[in-house]
Amino acid sequence: MSTATDSPTQPAPDPSGALTAALRRHLNGPFGAVREHCRALDPATFGALPAPLPMEEHRARVASQMADLASQPYAAHGFPEHQGGTARYGEAVAAFEMLGHSDLSLFVKAGVQWGLFGGAVSLLGTSRHDDLLPRIISGELQGCFAMTETGHGSDVQNLLTTATFDPASDELVVHSPGPAARKDYIGNAARDGRLAAVFAQLVVDGESRGVHCVLVPIRDESGTPARGVTIEDCGPKLGLGGVDNGRLLFDHVRVPRTNLLGRYGDIGEDGTYASPIDNPGRRFFTMLGTLVRGRISVAGGAGAAARSALAVTTRYAVGRRQFAAPGSDVETTVLDYRTYQRRLLPRIATAYALQLAQHELVSAMDDVLAGRATSEHDQRLLETRAAGIKVLTTRHATDTIQECRELCGGAGYLWANRLAALKADTDIFTTFEGDNTVLLQLVAKSLLADYQATFGDLDTAGIVRFGARLVGGTVIERSSARGIIQRLVDAAPGREEDVTFGIRGTQLRLLREREEHLVEGLARRLRRATAPGADAFAVFNASQDHLVDAATAHVERMLAETFAASVEACADESARGVLARVCDLYALSTIERHKAWYLEHDRLSPARAKALTALVNDVCTELRPHATTLVEAFGIPEGLLTTEMSGTA
Amino acid sequence: MSTATDSPTQPAPDPSGALTAALRRHLNGPFGAVREHCRALDPATFGALPAPLPMEEHRARVASQMADLASQPYAAHGFPEHQGGTARYGEAVAAFEMLGHSDLSLFVKAGVQWGLFGGAVSLLGTSRHDDLLPRIISGELQGCFAMTETGHGSDVQNLLTTATFDPASDELVVHSPGPAARKDYIGNAARDGRLAAVFAQLVVDGESRGVHCVLVPIRDESGTPARGVTIEDCGPKLGLGGVDNGRLLFDHVRVPRTNLLGRYGDIGEDGTYASPIDNPGRRFFTMLGTLVRGRISVAGGAGAAARSALAVTTRYAVGRRQFAAPGSDVETTVLDYRTYQRRLLPRIATAYALQLAQHELVSAMDDVLAGRATSEHDQRLLETRAAGIKVLTTRHATDTIQECRELCGGAGYLWANRLAALKADTDIFTTFEGDNTVLLQLVAKSLLADYQATFGDLDTAGIVRFGARLVGGTVIERSSARGIIQRLVDAAPGREEDVTFGIRGTQLRLLREREEHLVEGLARRLRRATAPGADAFAVFNASQDHLVDAATAHVERMLAETFAASVEACADESARGVLARVCDLYALSTIERHKAWYLEHDRLSPARAKALTALVNDVCTELRPHATTLVEAFGIPEGLLTTEMSGTA
């Protein structure tokens, strides 16, 4: 243990910086070049807000930063070549993630313009909309993604806004039938947007065809609202003051038929509706599925913000001293206290796990968008993984930034030290682009989907077989890591033997067992919903917490496996050694968090459960001298991290 | 279970409002009259901030509200009659707690002026300072409480600022020896304060006498800083924008000797130092102890803010509908979902537990300040309880307001719905007036203090006897509830029998067992620090998480017992029935949170642990129809709760 007595000055376990550099290379992931490019952006332009600004000034600053950002190549990376882009999707998202280290208002504003609005036009539109994209990429044409309504946020399939085809004029009539149909919290709506991608129930020839997306001009060049469009300002928010969220109400607004983004359902010149997907539900979820990039990007930004907080706090923690140990007149560095280590270090380990998982996710997305992975299975897997990682990363960000604020005491409360803005700005990430609780239920449903067809007559053996398939089938399929993981698990002692937590395979086996058990139990419970006379809603509702736990267990297992495979793949020996301990800390602290479950299900004895906690303490102590190295390896540009934070000054 | 199908409209279990009124009377507690008086304050003056203001405007608004507040009787309640007050200490704190429903910047500013600054002059000063108090009460003389330094926040015993007596001029020379000695985060310093109560190491005749408090003028009437005083502005913060936190640096500032607040250590006219308390450590902690009101008030404000958040969110939760159940076209009220109930209702139960404990705490403080409870034991018990309740209430506020924000989705992010300000403003409560982790260690040390003298030769039997004494000795001693609690526990089946969680005595017994076991184990561990050759710091540091757990268990047990006694004491039958269920939910969800511990220590079987979770679910379902009643009973003035929150609008 490192104490003030035996180490009055900070140990320097990486005097040459070689370890930090190797870890940073590893954390850079597959799109490292674009990350380094972003790190060189001018901090005078892209640095965080030095002080909070009044809302309108903040909005103006972000608008000006957007123009500067448009002169960088990143936006174009997100679009195919025939739309004026460079089709480097992974790099687009990696660059966007780096923006998460600057003012998060800029991050969100850019996400609205190029990710959500541009993404909708690019992926839901047809060739007749291609000419809009160059103007969207350059920022000349600014737009909104108008999906959420006051009355429908999570349940977007039941939006109330209508887009009714009028064959007489060959127009679509976009209308908000009441206050609950009002488009709400729409980014870019209150100030800058000119064109909105409006999600509405499409009605053709009196028949509702489900939710489709229609382009509706909302303002002219001078900023005057279009006829029939009422625009309100959502006003001040908890954070993201630089994003102009607004509300849109449509009073029978007419747009040309061709404004329908018709890739998944179009109206021909003859006025008839046609879609390549017959089932309206499947059609809708296919449309939504193409927009998965938004969720992936939110996860990226949340991860970046959490890393900023961890870096600021670690800097404080290794400099701040408080209370001298008995018999010493040297005060103890706060990071040498056990409770402090316990609060900070497992969160750094989780940040590593999430960053490495994000790399896998972005690579998978790149494969899908570039057409290298084209099956419906690939797409569904990507959506499930994106939802799960979005939930865990945004939850991690909220939790970590809060803990960091408290770990820095009063200094953490000052605006100048960045935690205030990080906390306020990322708060909404847990509920936008999909509420986390709702998303976990989507993840769980996807886990169950494989055998839903045979739900009614699935016997116990079938459920067990399914469980095995589940784990085999969803393990980081796109990489070559599957063999590695299986080898690690096979090498670990079986359940009957003593649990030795230091063995990677044992860690992974424990996480797998929890997932399998939860998913199998869930399947059994939900079968009851199909019994004659069952109240399906009651059964589902009573299983809701179970559903959420199963999904969480799935993502946690996936993160640990991705991390384990990444450790094995690390070429630098010293970096691999440290990464392995960080991976231990992630896996063990995750198992520890679910200790009650392992005890309740007789997977751990009380004695082993206690030993687990002792081991997590030991790993914290071991990693403590590497704390600075671990956060320096995040590679956060100094210009963006600047704070007034110091120890005893 | 209430579902959309069987209850499409909200049930009204209290059509006459009688239940709400009875619950409100019960929650009003011993100082209910002053609460009702506060509820009638003009919301136009004291209402929350309708929109965020630029820092200087916000400061000006709060300064103006302070003047209006000074015309109310509350400030005078906090001071004895010979200092111009009315000596109604409990009412002063209860009124102050009600301010927690308005702008929390006003709450904190008032706390700095009348609680901290006024409290220091009142309680640490001597008769020569009495004439200052009327001007402090009226707000004519505004001041600061300058304790925290940049280098010392938790460890205030080792502050660096010095106050050196100069017999030649009969003056004290107040000096900041370096940047770490800078007074930091000092409320009222940046703009409004004129006089500061400065905590400094008192040096008389070359000898250091430990930390004492000296009054130092920092500005003249026109606002010009006093000679030798450098004032800096802490600038924008995460929240509390209306509080002018600043920094003070003293360059050999001379004040008259009589500016020493000398009740616990004074310099006579002959220049000699004298104190009624010989031991410098004991003297310092006695001085600190008199200032316990600050911690109690912070707990009160945090509790009020959490109740505001719960009321706003429950209003949303019973109006908001999302997703129709299968086979129904009526959308389900979100509070009918299990996960939603699980996230909201146990937090309402905790709010009840904390409010009732706060009443006990404020009554105990009233007894001490009014001289009805005068022993050192009374004082120490009050300090321990205040520290523990401050920790749990501020933690509850941070956690609850965060969860409420997420439960309200995008609506929770809008400034207009209050959660933004509640969250930002109360965030610092977890670390000011004592960092929560440090305070929990104080609580634990106090639990151990009774036998510290005999620490070295305590055998196992002694520890067991101590455990019994511990529980017997700290149970809400001042009320008559002790007998009730013991009767409830005695009526419950013993440990060897089946655990029936619905029995109150069983709930209390489980919470007691956890506290006893943790404290006993802690005593055994800390004994090792006294063994020959032991590294006392290492032993202490390795036990730090254990210490924190023991203290938490103590406070949780105390809250449950206070709640249980309060249920028994409730005269209204229908209110008592509902309160009993809320108490069940508090106790059971607390035990459930520590499920891993109960399993690990063989206090619950896996089967019983699973049954516990099922029961918590059932109690949530039972209480769901009462949700609105439970938060209406908080009695938050409508003018302060105004939001734009609605369901589907």
XYZ file of C-alpha atoms in Angstrom, chain B residues 53-637:
585
model
C -30.221 34.658 -14.557
C -26.734 35.922 -15.313
C -24.653 35.581 -12.172
C -24.683 39.223 -11.104
C -28.432 39.591 -11.654
C -29.066 36.431 -9.710
C -26.903 37.713 -6.849
C -28.819 40.986 -6.862
C -32.170 39.171 -6.774
C -31.113 37.063 -3.820
C -29.775 40.124 -1.999
C -33.177 41.731 -2.419
C -34.949 38.576 -1.207
C -32.672 38.595 1.842
C -33.961 42.034 2.744
C -37.542 40.791 2.479
C -36.695 37.744 4.533
C -35.188 39.903 7.263
C -38.621 41.434 7.823
C -39.940 37.984 8.783
C -39.480 36.673 12.334
C -37.460 33.589 11.397
C -33.928 34.937 11.713
C -34.573 36.243 15.232
C -35.844 32.795 16.258
C -32.275 31.523 15.981
C -30.761 33.732 18.681
C -31.186 34.061 22.445
C -33.110 36.949 23.903
C -30.085 38.768 25.327
C -28.753 38.997 21.772
C -31.973 40.399 20.372
C -33.497 37.074 19.382
C -36.560 35.101 20.407
C -34.770 31.845 21.268
C -37.098 29.633 19.253
C -34.310 27.556 17.758
C -36.392 24.673 16.471
C -38.708 27.042 14.652
C -35.758 28.886 13.139
C -34.444 25.659 11.607
C -37.908 24.474 10.525
C -38.541 27.785 8.779
C -35.142 27.633 7.193
C -35.971 24.143 5.918
C -39.095 25.534 4.235
C -36.865 27.994 2.358
C -35.475 24.862 0.728
C -38.613 24.880 -1.435
C -37.736 28.296 -2.855
C -34.565 29.257 -4.719
C -31.798 27.341 -2.959
C -29.447 30.275 -3.478
C -31.630 32.192 -1.031
C -31.557 29.205 1.316
C -27.760 29.101 1.290
C -27.311 32.862 1.486
C -29.621 33.026 4.499
C -27.765 30.090 6.006
C -24.434 31.855 5.623
C -25.684 35.099 7.146
C -27.799 33.900 10.056
C -26.708 30.308 10.542
C -22.954 30.301 10.012
C -21.852 33.905 10.488
C -24.510 34.862 13.028
C -24.142 31.479 14.709
C -20.384 31.914 15.114
C -20.767 35.356 16.685
C -23.625 34.165 18.896
C -22.082 30.899 20.065
C -18.343 31.553 19.997
C -18.432 35.218 21.020
C -18.670 36.723 24.469
C -20.896 39.460 25.896
C -18.719 42.068 24.188
C -20.048 40.837 20.830
C -23.731 40.767 21.795
C -24.387 44.218 20.390
C -23.501 42.963 16.907
C -26.332 40.473 16.844
C -29.318 42.802 16.360
C -27.559 44.245 13.305
C -26.822 40.750 12.032
C -30.416 39.633 12.557
C -31.759 42.670 10.710
C -29.332 42.082 7.845
C -27.783 45.504 8.330
C -24.431 43.864 9.037
C -23.644 41.146 6.552
C -20.903 38.668 7.152
C -18.964 35.586 6.139
C -17.946 32.368 7.806
C -14.326 32.046 6.707
C -13.234 28.593 7.719
C -12.323 26.494 4.636
C -8.963 27.152 3.017
C -7.718 26.118 -0.388
C -5.427 23.617 1.254
C -7.643 22.483 4.114
C -11.302 21.646 3.782
C -12.019 18.514 5.794
C -8.972 18.862 8.034
C -9.884 22.238 9.518
C -7.889 21.603 12.668
C -4.791 22.201 10.557
C -5.780 25.468 8.931
C -2.807 27.644 7.988
C -4.156 31.161 8.565
C -2.640 32.707 11.696
C -3.928 35.272 14.186
C -0.953 36.449 16.186
C -1.410 38.585 19.263
C 0.691 41.727 19.312
C 0.766 42.950 22.926
C 2.427 46.217 21.914
C -0.631 47.401 20.028
C -3.153 45.108 21.784
C -4.079 43.796 18.358
C -4.389 40.501 16.541
C -2.505 40.213 13.270
C -4.408 38.006 10.838
C -2.268 36.587 8.070
C -2.393 34.090 5.204
C 1.085 32.562 5.031
C 0.663 31.275 1.450
C -1.754 30.380 -1.324
C -2.865 27.186 0.453
C -3.972 29.398 3.359
C -6.368 31.345 1.155
C -9.921 31.210 2.497
C -11.898 29.574 -0.291
C -15.529 29.075 -1.378
C -16.582 31.601 1.277
C -20.250 32.545 0.879
C -21.076 36.265 1.013
C -17.398 37.115 0.405
C -17.435 38.120 -3.246
C -20.116 40.810 -3.030
C -22.046 41.472 0.139
C -20.084 40.571 3.258
C -18.591 43.325 5.415
C -17.280 41.372 8.395
C -15.757 37.886 8.336
C -15.597 35.346 11.141
C -12.121 34.068 10.305
C -10.867 30.763 11.672
C -7.135 30.912 12.311
C -4.380 29.422 14.444
C -4.208 31.715 17.439
C -0.661 32.540 18.514
C -0.188 34.223 21.900
C 3.221 34.920 23.305
C 4.787 32.736 20.638
C 2.652 29.749 21.545
C 0.039 28.284 19.223
C -3.297 27.793 20.948
C -5.045 26.056 18.067
C -7.846 27.257 15.831
C -9.945 30.167 17.101
C -12.315 32.569 15.401
C -11.592 36.278 14.896
C -13.817 38.967 13.424
C -12.107 40.753 10.545
C -13.700 43.612 8.580
C -13.196 42.816 4.895
C -14.971 45.766 3.223
C -16.158 49.187 4.174
C -19.724 50.364 3.677
C -19.014 51.402 0.123
C -17.713 47.937 -0.705
C -14.021 48.827 -0.882
C -11.858 45.949 0.419
C -10.199 46.631 3.748
C -6.484 47.343 3.790
C -4.475 44.129 3.567
C -7.487 42.068 2.507
C -7.498 40.643 -1.011
C -10.905 39.476 -2.184
C -11.369 37.230 -5.200
C -14.564 35.990 -6.777
C -14.932 32.190 -7.149
C -16.900 32.950 -10.289
C -19.592 30.807 -11.857
C -20.445 27.483 -10.254
C -22.450 24.392 -11.111
C -25.384 25.865 -9.200
C -26.219 28.370 -6.461
C -25.582 31.205 -8.892
C -27.129 33.679 -6.477
C -24.524 33.038 -3.777
C -21.413 35.206 -4.026
C -18.695 32.745 -3.078
C -15.273 34.276 -2.857
C -11.732 33.961 -1.598
C -9.998 35.967 1.084
C -6.292 36.539 1.555
C -4.965 38.439 4.576
C -1.687 40.326 4.550
C -0.905 41.091 8.188
C -4.339 42.565 8.822
C -4.629 44.149 12.259
C -7.828 44.001 14.321
C -8.430 44.826 17.998
C -7.746 42.004 20.469
C -11.421 42.100 21.411
C -12.368 40.888 17.946
C -11.445 37.406 19.134
C -14.637 35.391 19.646
C -13.384 34.273 22.998
C -15.961 32.051 24.621
C -13.711 28.977 24.471
C -10.372 30.737 24.653
C -9.745 34.416 25.208
C -6.917 36.885 25.627
C -7.257 39.039 28.728
C -6.442 42.686 28.977
C -3.111 41.631 30.460
C -2.339 39.761 27.262
C -2.561 36.272 28.719
C -4.483 33.446 27.110
C -7.083 31.538 29.109
C -9.562 28.844 28.178
C -12.192 26.893 30.122
C -10.981 23.793 28.215
C -7.368 22.764 28.729
C -6.973 20.206 25.960
C -6.530 22.080 22.644
C -8.098 19.263 20.586
C -11.096 19.048 22.867
C -11.384 22.827 22.827
C -11.426 22.928 19.045
C -14.031 20.180 18.700
C -16.165 21.826 21.357
C -16.110 25.026 19.334
C -16.977 23.138 16.172
C -19.703 21.255 18.006
C -21.571 24.422 18.865
C -21.928 25.024 15.125
C -23.876 21.798 14.565
C -26.899 23.807 13.444
C -25.301 24.294 10.021
C -25.252 20.591 9.295
C -28.799 20.155 10.553
C -29.980 22.978 8.321
C -28.221 21.561 5.271
C -29.989 18.266 5.869
C -33.279 20.145 6.105
C -32.739 21.989 2.850
C -31.641 18.853 1.029
C -34.728 17.047 2.257
C -36.970 19.889 1.081
C -35.358 19.942 -2.359
C -35.791 16.182 -2.733
C -39.455 16.492 -1.780
C -39.927 19.215 -4.400
C -38.452 16.875 -6.998
C -40.612 13.962 -5.889
C -43.754 16.113 -6.008
C -42.973 17.418 -9.506
C -42.191 13.926 -10.745
C -45.212 12.231 -9.208
C -47.432 14.825 -10.839
C -45.813 13.869 -14.132
C -45.942 10.142 -13.430
C -49.689 9.976 -12.782
C -50.488 12.077 -15.875
C -48.019 10.739 -18.391
C -49.069 7.772 -20.520
C -46.901 5.817 -22.912
C -47.507 2.571 -24.834
C -50.847 0.821 -24.869
C -51.040 -2.653 -23.304
C -51.563 -5.461 -25.832
C -55.219 -5.645 -26.859
C -55.980 -2.204 -25.445
C -56.078 1.184 -27.065
C -55.688 2.993 -23.757
C -52.106 3.916 -23.077
C -50.639 2.923 -19.731
C -49.926 5.553 -17.077
C -46.186 5.406 -16.585
C -46.487 5.024 -12.823
C -48.277 1.725 -13.450
C -45.070 0.233 -14.823
C -43.109 -1.833 -12.358
C -39.719 -0.272 -13.135
C -41.207 3.196 -12.729
C -42.759 2.315 -9.366
C -39.491 0.767 -8.262
C -37.563 3.917 -9.109
C -40.003 6.392 -7.572
C -41.848 4.903 -4.598
C -38.956 3.716 -2.391
C -37.514 7.211 -2.730
C -40.788 8.724 -1.499
C -40.614 6.315 1.436
C -37.050 7.428 2.161
C -38.176 11.053 2.024
C -40.716 10.243 4.751
C -38.115 8.474 6.868
C -35.721 11.397 6.592
C -38.366 14.023 7.313
C -39.414 12.254 10.497
C -35.798 11.812 11.569
C -35.184 15.484 10.874
C -37.974 16.343 13.311
C -36.281 14.316 16.054
C -32.982 15.944 15.224
C -34.321 19.497 15.274
C -36.126 18.832 18.560
C -32.918 17.502 20.079
C -31.066 20.583 18.853
C -33.777 22.811 20.295
C -33.309 21.087 23.672
C -29.550 21.619 23.577
C -29.648 25.236 22.432
C -32.414 26.159 24.844
C -30.475 24.616 27.699
C -32.897 21.767 28.390
C -30.267 19.166 27.497
C -26.891 20.205 28.796
C -24.658 17.188 29.240
C -21.667 16.523 27.057
C -23.368 13.249 26.154
C -26.415 15.138 24.824
C -24.155 17.378 22.775
C -22.108 14.511 21.344
C -25.210 12.496 20.523
C -26.637 15.505 18.700
C -23.442 15.971 16.677
C -23.285 12.310 15.706
C -26.911 12.228 14.713
C -26.630 15.503 12.803
C -23.622 14.211 10.875
C -25.348 10.935 10.023
C -28.613 12.489 8.938
C -26.792 15.173 6.940
C -25.007 12.430 4.992
C -28.045 10.325 4.265
C -30.309 13.255 3.419
C -27.869 14.959 1.060
C -27.060 11.636 -0.604
C -30.796 10.980 -0.924
C -31.315 14.422 -2.470
C -28.609 13.966 -5.097
C -29.763 10.469 -5.960
C -33.474 11.287 -5.935
C -33.324 14.491 -7.952
C -31.193 12.686 -10.553
C -33.643 9.800 -10.758
C -36.570 12.240 -10.956
C -34.910 14.088 -13.834
C -34.576 10.823 -15.722
C -38.111 9.705 -14.846
C -39.446 12.898 -16.440
C -37.460 12.429 -19.655
C -37.004 15.544 -21.760
C -39.513 17.457 -19.643
C -37.223 16.952 -16.654
C -34.386 18.644 -18.518
C -36.231 21.925 -19.073
C -35.434 24.696 -16.634
C -39.125 25.537 -16.269
C -39.791 22.243 -14.514
C -37.436 23.015 -11.623
C -35.466 19.769 -11.565
C -32.522 21.459 -13.303
C -32.074 24.031 -10.566
C -32.803 21.576 -7.758
C -30.141 19.253 -9.094
C -27.468 21.863 -9.685
C -28.079 23.745 -6.454
C -28.103 20.784 -4.059
C -25.153 19.022 -5.649
C -22.650 20.692 -3.346
C -24.635 19.649 -0.260
C -22.925 16.248 -0.298
C -19.539 17.848 0.292
C -20.110 21.159 2.107
C -20.658 21.473 5.842
C -18.577 18.291 6.020
C -17.713 15.919 3.196
C -20.074 12.955 3.431
C -17.352 10.310 3.454
C -15.444 12.147 6.152
C -18.620 12.655 8.193
C -19.468 8.960 8.082
C -16.067 8.262 9.555
C -16.835 10.713 12.352
C -20.088 8.869 13.010
C -18.270 5.548 13.150
C -15.613 6.905 15.460
C -18.300 8.212 17.752
C -19.882 4.749 17.831
C -16.549 3.366 18.905
C -15.696 6.170 21.300
C -17.497 4.695 24.292
C -14.905 2.029 24.779
C -11.871 3.572 23.172
C -10.308 3.994 26.592
C -10.360 0.244 27.125
C -9.500 -0.525 23.520
C -6.270 -2.339 24.239
C -7.625 -5.096 26.423
C -11.159 -5.585 25.209
C -11.989 -9.268 24.827
C -14.648 -10.838 22.655
C -17.245 -10.896 25.389
C -16.581 -7.224 25.990
C -17.165 -6.466 22.355
C -20.472 -8.317 22.391
C -21.538 -6.446 25.511
C -20.504 -3.230 23.803
C -22.650 -4.105 20.796
C -25.660 -4.539 23.009
C -24.929 -1.287 24.766
C -24.462 0.482 21.491
C -27.885 -0.368 20.220
C -29.528 0.224 23.539
C -27.698 3.451 24.053
C -28.288 5.334 20.860
C -31.891 4.509 20.117
C -33.751 7.817 19.846
C -33.002 8.479 23.462
C -34.782 11.731 23.871
C -38.220 10.477 22.922
C -40.384 8.003 24.712
C -40.096 5.764 21.687
C -37.442 3.489 23.092
C -39.930 1.279 24.850
C -42.101 1.026 21.755
C -39.184 -0.052 19.605
C -38.029 -2.679 22.081
C -41.565 -4.037 22.334
C -41.791 -4.311 18.543
C -38.466 -6.094 18.314
C -39.270 -8.438 21.173
C -42.564 -9.389 19.546
C -40.817 -10.507 16.370
C -39.752 -14.128 15.902
C -36.088 -14.859 16.669
C -33.315 -15.316 14.194
C -33.659 -19.065 14.016
C -37.265 -18.923 12.937
C -38.633 -18.061 9.522
C -38.143 -14.448 8.562
C -41.525 -12.819 7.982
C -40.659 -9.481 6.495
C -44.058 -7.937 7.073
C -43.483 -7.845 10.853
C -42.087 -4.488 11.914
C -40.011 -6.002 14.695
C -38.351 -8.329 12.212
C -37.481 -5.440 9.939
C -35.944 -3.552 12.842
C -34.130 -6.637 14.086
C -32.516 -7.185 10.692
C -31.313 -3.588 10.570
C -29.986 -3.827 14.133
C -28.143 -7.038 13.384
C -26.357 -5.468 10.483
C -25.279 -2.459 12.521
C -24.129 -4.574 15.460
C -22.153 -6.965 13.329
C -20.448 -4.180 11.395
C -19.526 -2.206 14.503
C -18.263 -5.270 16.352
C -16.172 -6.340 13.388
C -14.801 -2.851 13.074
C -13.771 -2.808 16.719
C -11.895 -6.078 16.213
C -10.121 -4.786 13.118
C -9.094 -1.509 14.638
C -7.624 -3.291 17.664
C -4.894 -4.467 15.316
C -3.762 -0.866 14.982
C -2.734 -0.974 18.636
C -0.692 -4.161 18.337
C 3.081 -3.741 18.750
C 4.726 -2.760 15.472
C 1.430 -2.245 13.691
C 1.187 0.424 10.995
C -1.767 2.280 12.464
C -2.424 4.206 9.277
C -2.426 1.060 7.163
C -4.883 -0.691 9.497
C -7.121 2.337 9.612
C -6.974 2.844 5.869
C -7.764 -0.795 5.115
C -10.799 -0.495 7.412
C -12.072 2.709 5.871
C -14.828 1.146 3.788
C -15.864 -0.934 6.794
C -16.046 2.261 8.864
C -18.258 3.922 6.282
C -20.553 0.882 6.089
C -20.905 0.695 9.856
C -21.854 4.350 10.105
C -24.374 4.039 7.294
C -25.930 0.985 8.913
C -26.224 2.919 12.159
C -28.067 5.819 10.573
C -30.313 3.559 8.517
C -31.310 1.616 11.625
C -31.941 4.857 13.495
C -34.143 6.161 10.661
C -36.202 2.976 10.623
C -36.712 3.069 14.392
C -37.711 6.718 14.337
C -40.138 5.990 11.526
C -41.588 2.969 13.336
C -42.111 4.969 16.514
C -43.710 7.755 14.535
C -46.163 5.326 12.934
C -47.177 4.072 16.368
C -47.650 7.649 17.546
C -49.893 8.690 14.651
C -53.340 9.415 16.025
C -55.257 9.345 12.743
C -56.153 5.776 11.897
C -56.228 6.012 8.120
C -53.004 8.020 8.042
C -51.410 5.456 10.354
C -52.315 2.650 7.967
C -50.689 4.347 4.999
C -47.672 5.457 7.043
C -47.171 1.871 8.154
C -46.914 0.741 4.536
C -44.517 3.574 3.717
C -42.426 2.536 6.715
C -42.470 -1.055 5.429
C -41.229 0.173 2.070
C -38.425 2.196 3.641
C -37.259 -0.622 5.898
C -37.617 -3.414 3.341
C -36.002 -1.551 0.468
C -33.122 -0.635 2.793
C -32.635 -4.271 3.773
C -32.935 -5.249 0.116
C -30.195 -2.807 -0.851
C -27.901 -4.670 1.537
C -29.076 -8.076 0.447
C -25.543 -9.169 -0.407
C -24.483 -8.499 3.164
C -27.363 -10.477 4.659
C -26.633 -13.408 2.386
C -22.893 -13.210 2.928
C -23.409 -13.266 6.675
C -26.017 -15.999 6.581
C -28.719 -13.739 7.987
C -31.032 -14.453 5.076
C -31.366 -17.628 3.040
C -31.380 -17.295 -0.748
C -35.082 -18.163 -0.770
C -35.921 -15.472 1.769
C -33.797 -12.949 -0.087
C -35.801 -13.592 -3.245
C -39.030 -13.319 -1.268
C -37.872 -9.939 0.019
C -37.626 -8.536 -3.500
C -41.073 -9.887 -4.336
C -42.457 -8.226 -1.237
C -40.913 -4.851 -2.062
C -42.615 -5.117 -5.446
C -45.934 -5.882 -3.753
C -45.673 -2.945 -1.361
C -44.944 -0.653 -4.314
C -48.079 -1.906 -6.053
C -50.098 -1.368 -2.879
C -48.847 2.181 -2.404
C -49.162 3.187 -6.041
C -52.778 4.469 -5.698
C -51.620 6.665 -2.807
C -48.717 8.227 -4.711
C -50.372 11.597 -5.232
C -51.607 11.694 -1.654
C -48.137 10.944 -0.343
C -46.523 13.878 -2.136
C -49.445 16.268 -1.600
C -48.903 15.649 2.102
C -45.474 17.262 1.781
C -47.417 20.520 1.760
C -45.204 22.295 -0.749
C -46.758 25.688 -1.548
